[in-house]
mmCIF file of C-alpha atoms and ligand atoms in Angstrom:
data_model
loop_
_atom_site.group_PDB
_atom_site.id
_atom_site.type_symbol
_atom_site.label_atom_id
_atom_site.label_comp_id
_atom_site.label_asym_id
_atom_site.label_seq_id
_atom_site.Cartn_x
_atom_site.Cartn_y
_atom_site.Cartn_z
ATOM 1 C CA UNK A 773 70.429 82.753 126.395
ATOM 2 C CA UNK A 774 71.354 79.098 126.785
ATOM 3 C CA UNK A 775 74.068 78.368 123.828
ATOM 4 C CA UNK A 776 73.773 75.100 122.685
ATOM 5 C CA UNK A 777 77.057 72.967 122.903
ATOM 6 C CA UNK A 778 78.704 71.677 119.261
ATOM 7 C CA UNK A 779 78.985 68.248 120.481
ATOM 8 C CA UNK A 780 80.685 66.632 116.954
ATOM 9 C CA UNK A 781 81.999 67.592 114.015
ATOM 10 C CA UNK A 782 78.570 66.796 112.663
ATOM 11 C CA UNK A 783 77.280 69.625 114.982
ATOM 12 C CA UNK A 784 80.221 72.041 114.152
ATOM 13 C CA UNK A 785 79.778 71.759 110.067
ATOM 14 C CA UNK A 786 76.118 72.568 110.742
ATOM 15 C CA UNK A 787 77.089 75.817 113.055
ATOM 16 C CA UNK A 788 79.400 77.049 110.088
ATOM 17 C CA UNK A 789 77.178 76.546 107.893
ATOM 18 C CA UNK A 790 74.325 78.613 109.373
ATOM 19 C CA UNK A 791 76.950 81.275 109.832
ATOM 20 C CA UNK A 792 78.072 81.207 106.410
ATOM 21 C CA UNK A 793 74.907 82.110 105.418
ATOM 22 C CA UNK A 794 74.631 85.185 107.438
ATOM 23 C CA UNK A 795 77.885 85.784 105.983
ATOM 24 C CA UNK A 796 76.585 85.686 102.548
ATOM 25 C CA UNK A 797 73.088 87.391 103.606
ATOM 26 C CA UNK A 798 75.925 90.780 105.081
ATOM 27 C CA UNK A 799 77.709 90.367 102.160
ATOM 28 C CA UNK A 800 74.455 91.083 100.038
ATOM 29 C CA UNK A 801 73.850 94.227 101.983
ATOM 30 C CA UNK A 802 77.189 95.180 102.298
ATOM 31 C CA UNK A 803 77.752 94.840 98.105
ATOM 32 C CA UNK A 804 73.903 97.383 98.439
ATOM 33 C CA UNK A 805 76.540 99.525 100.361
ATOM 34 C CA UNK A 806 79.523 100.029 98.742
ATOM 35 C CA UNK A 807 77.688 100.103 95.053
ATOM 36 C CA UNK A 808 76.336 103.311 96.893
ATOM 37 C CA UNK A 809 79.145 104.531 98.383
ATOM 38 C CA UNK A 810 81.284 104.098 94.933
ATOM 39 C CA UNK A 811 81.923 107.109 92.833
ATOM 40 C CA UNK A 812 82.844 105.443 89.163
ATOM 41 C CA UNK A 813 80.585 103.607 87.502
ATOM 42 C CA UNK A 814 82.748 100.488 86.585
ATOM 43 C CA UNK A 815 83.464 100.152 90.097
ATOM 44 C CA UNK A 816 79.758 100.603 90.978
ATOM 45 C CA UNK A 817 79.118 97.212 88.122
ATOM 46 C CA UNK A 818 82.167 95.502 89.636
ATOM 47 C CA UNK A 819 80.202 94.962 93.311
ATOM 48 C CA UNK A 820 76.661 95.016 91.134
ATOM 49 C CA UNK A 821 78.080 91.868 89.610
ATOM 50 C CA UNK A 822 79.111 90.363 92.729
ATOM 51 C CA UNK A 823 75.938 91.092 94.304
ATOM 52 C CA UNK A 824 74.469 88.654 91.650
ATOM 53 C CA UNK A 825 77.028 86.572 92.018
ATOM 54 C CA UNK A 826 76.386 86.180 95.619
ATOM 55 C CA UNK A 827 72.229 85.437 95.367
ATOM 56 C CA UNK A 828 74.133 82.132 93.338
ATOM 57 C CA UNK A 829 76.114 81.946 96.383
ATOM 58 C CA UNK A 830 73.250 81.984 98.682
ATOM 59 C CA UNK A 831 71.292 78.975 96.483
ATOM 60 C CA UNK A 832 74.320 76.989 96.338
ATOM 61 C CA UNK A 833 73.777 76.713 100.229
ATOM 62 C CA UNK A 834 70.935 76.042 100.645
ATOM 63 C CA UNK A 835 71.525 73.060 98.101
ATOM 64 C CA UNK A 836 74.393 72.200 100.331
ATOM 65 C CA UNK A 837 72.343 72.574 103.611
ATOM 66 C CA UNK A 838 69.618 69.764 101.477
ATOM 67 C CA UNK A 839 72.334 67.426 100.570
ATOM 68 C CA UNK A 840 73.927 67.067 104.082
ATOM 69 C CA UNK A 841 70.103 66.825 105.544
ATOM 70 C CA UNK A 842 70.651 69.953 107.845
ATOM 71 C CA UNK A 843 67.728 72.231 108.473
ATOM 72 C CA UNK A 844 68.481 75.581 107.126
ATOM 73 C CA UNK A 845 68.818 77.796 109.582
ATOM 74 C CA UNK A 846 71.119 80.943 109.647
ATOM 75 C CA UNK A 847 73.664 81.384 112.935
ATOM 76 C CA UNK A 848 75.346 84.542 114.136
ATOM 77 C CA UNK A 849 78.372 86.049 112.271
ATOM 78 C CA UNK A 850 80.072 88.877 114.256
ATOM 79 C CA UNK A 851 82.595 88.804 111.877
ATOM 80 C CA UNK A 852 80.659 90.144 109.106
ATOM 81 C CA UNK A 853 78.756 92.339 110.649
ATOM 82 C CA UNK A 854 82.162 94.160 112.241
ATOM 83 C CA UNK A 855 83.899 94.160 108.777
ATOM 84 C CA UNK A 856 80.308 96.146 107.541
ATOM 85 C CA UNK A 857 80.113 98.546 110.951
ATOM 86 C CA UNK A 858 84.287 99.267 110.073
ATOM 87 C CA UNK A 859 82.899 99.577 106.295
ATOM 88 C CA UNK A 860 80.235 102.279 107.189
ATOM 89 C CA UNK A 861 82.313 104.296 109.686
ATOM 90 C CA UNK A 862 84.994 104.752 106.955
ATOM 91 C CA UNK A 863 82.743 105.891 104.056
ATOM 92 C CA UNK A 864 80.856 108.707 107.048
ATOM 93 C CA UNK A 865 84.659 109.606 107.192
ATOM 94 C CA UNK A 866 86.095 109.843 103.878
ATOM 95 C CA UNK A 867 86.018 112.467 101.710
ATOM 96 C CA UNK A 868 83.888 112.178 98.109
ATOM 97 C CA UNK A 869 87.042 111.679 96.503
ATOM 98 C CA UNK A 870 88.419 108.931 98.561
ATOM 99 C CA UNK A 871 85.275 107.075 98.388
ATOM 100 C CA UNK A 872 86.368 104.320 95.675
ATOM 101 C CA UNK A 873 89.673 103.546 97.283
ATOM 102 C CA UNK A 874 87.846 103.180 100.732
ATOM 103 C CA UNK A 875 84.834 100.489 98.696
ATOM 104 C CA UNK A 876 87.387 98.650 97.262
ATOM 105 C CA UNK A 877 89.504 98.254 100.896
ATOM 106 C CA UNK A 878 86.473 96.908 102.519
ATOM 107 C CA UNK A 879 84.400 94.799 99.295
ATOM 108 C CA UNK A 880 88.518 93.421 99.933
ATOM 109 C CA UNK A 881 88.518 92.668 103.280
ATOM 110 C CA UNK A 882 85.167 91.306 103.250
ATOM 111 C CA UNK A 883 86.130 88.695 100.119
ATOM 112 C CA UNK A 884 89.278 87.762 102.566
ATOM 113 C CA UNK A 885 86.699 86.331 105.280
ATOM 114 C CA UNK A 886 84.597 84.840 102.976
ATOM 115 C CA UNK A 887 87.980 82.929 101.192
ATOM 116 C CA UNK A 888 88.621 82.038 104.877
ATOM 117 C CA UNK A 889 84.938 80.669 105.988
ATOM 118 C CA UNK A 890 84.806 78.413 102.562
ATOM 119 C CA UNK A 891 88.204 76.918 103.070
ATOM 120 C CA UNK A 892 86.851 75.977 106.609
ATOM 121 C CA UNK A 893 84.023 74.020 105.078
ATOM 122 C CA UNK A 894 85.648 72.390 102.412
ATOM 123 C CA UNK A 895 87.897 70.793 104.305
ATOM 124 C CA UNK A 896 85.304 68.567 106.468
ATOM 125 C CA UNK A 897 83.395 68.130 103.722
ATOM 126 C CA UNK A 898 86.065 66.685 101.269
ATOM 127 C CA UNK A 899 86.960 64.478 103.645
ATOM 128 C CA UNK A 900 84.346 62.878 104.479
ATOM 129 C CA UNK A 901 84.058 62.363 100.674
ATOM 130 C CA UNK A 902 81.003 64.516 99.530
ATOM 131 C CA UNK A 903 82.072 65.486 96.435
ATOM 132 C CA UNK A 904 78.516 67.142 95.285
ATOM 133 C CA UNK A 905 78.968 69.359 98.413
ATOM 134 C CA UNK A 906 82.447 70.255 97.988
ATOM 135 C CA UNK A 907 81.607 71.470 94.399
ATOM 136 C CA UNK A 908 79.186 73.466 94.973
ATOM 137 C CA UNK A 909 81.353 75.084 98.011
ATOM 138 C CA UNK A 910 84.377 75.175 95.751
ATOM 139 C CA UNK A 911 82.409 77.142 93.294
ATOM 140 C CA UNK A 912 81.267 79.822 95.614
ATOM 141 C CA UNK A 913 84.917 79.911 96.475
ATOM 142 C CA UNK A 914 86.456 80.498 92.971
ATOM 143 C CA UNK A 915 83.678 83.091 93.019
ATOM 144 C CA UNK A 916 85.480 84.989 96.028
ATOM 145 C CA UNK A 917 88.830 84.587 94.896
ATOM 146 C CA UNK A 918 88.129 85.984 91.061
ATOM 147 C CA UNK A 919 86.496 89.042 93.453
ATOM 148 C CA UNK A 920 89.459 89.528 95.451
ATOM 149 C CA UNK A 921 91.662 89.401 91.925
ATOM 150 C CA UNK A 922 89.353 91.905 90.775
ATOM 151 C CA UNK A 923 88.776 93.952 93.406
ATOM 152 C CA UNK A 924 92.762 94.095 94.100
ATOM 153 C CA UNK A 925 93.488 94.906 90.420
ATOM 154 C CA UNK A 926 91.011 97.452 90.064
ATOM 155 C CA UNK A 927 92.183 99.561 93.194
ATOM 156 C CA UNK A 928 95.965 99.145 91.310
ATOM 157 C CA UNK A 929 94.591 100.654 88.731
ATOM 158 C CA UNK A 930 92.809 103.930 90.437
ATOM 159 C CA UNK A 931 96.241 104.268 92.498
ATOM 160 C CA UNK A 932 98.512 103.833 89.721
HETATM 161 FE FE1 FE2 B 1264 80.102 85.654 98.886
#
């Protein structure tokens, strides 16, 4: 497979976008996942909600992918799809009662990447001044950081 060089920054922002929305399309499975794997019912709701959350996610790109004129595409993201395969091997070996501890872990781990892949695209973007992109970036962002509060919180609270 020929891989098609990023050229300019131009070229780059468009690459991390397409992978952010493979990141975004994993995380919706991966939420499908871990509401399965979860024993308690609030922590079932908690991904539920940020499965919802994320089909917002997933609209707010493809209303940033119009504004900057870039064909919407999606682009690999090994990433994701190794912090899912790490996911699934540690539910097949956890026992029942581990199970929420283990959802929580990974829905956390997951959240981390995502914090990381937005902050990589709001820098560009901010400065080369598109505001209407940035916000709707920035709110998929405060999205994943309320998640990771949550998520962090709620696994104090099993282990307390
Ligand atoms: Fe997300």
């Amino acid at each position: 497979m020929v891989q098609q060089t990023l050229k300019s920054p131009n070229d780059l922002l468009h690459f991390q976008l397409r992978t952010a929305m493979t990141m975004e399309n994993d995380s919706l499975a991966a939420l499908g996942e871990l509401q399965k794997a979860a024993k308690t019912a609030e922590i079932k709701q908690l991904f539920r909600h940020h499965a919802d959350e994320t089909k917002e996610q997933i609209a707010n790109l493809q209303q940033v992918f119009r504004l900057l004129e870039f064909k919407e595409s999606t682009a690999p993201s090994p990433s994701t799809k190794g912090i899912s395969k790490q996911a699934a091997s540690l539910i097949e070996r956890s026992a029942p009662k581990l199970r929420d501890q283990v959802a929580l872990s990974c829905a956390l781990g997951n959240e981390h990447y995502e914090i990381s892949a937005y902050q990589s695209l709001i820098v560009p973007t901010s400065s080369m001044g598109m505001s209407d992109v940035v916000s709707l970036l920035q709110a998929n962002l405060d999205q994943e950081v309320h998640t990771s509060e949550e998520l962090q919180k709620t696994l104090q609270k099993i282990l307390a």
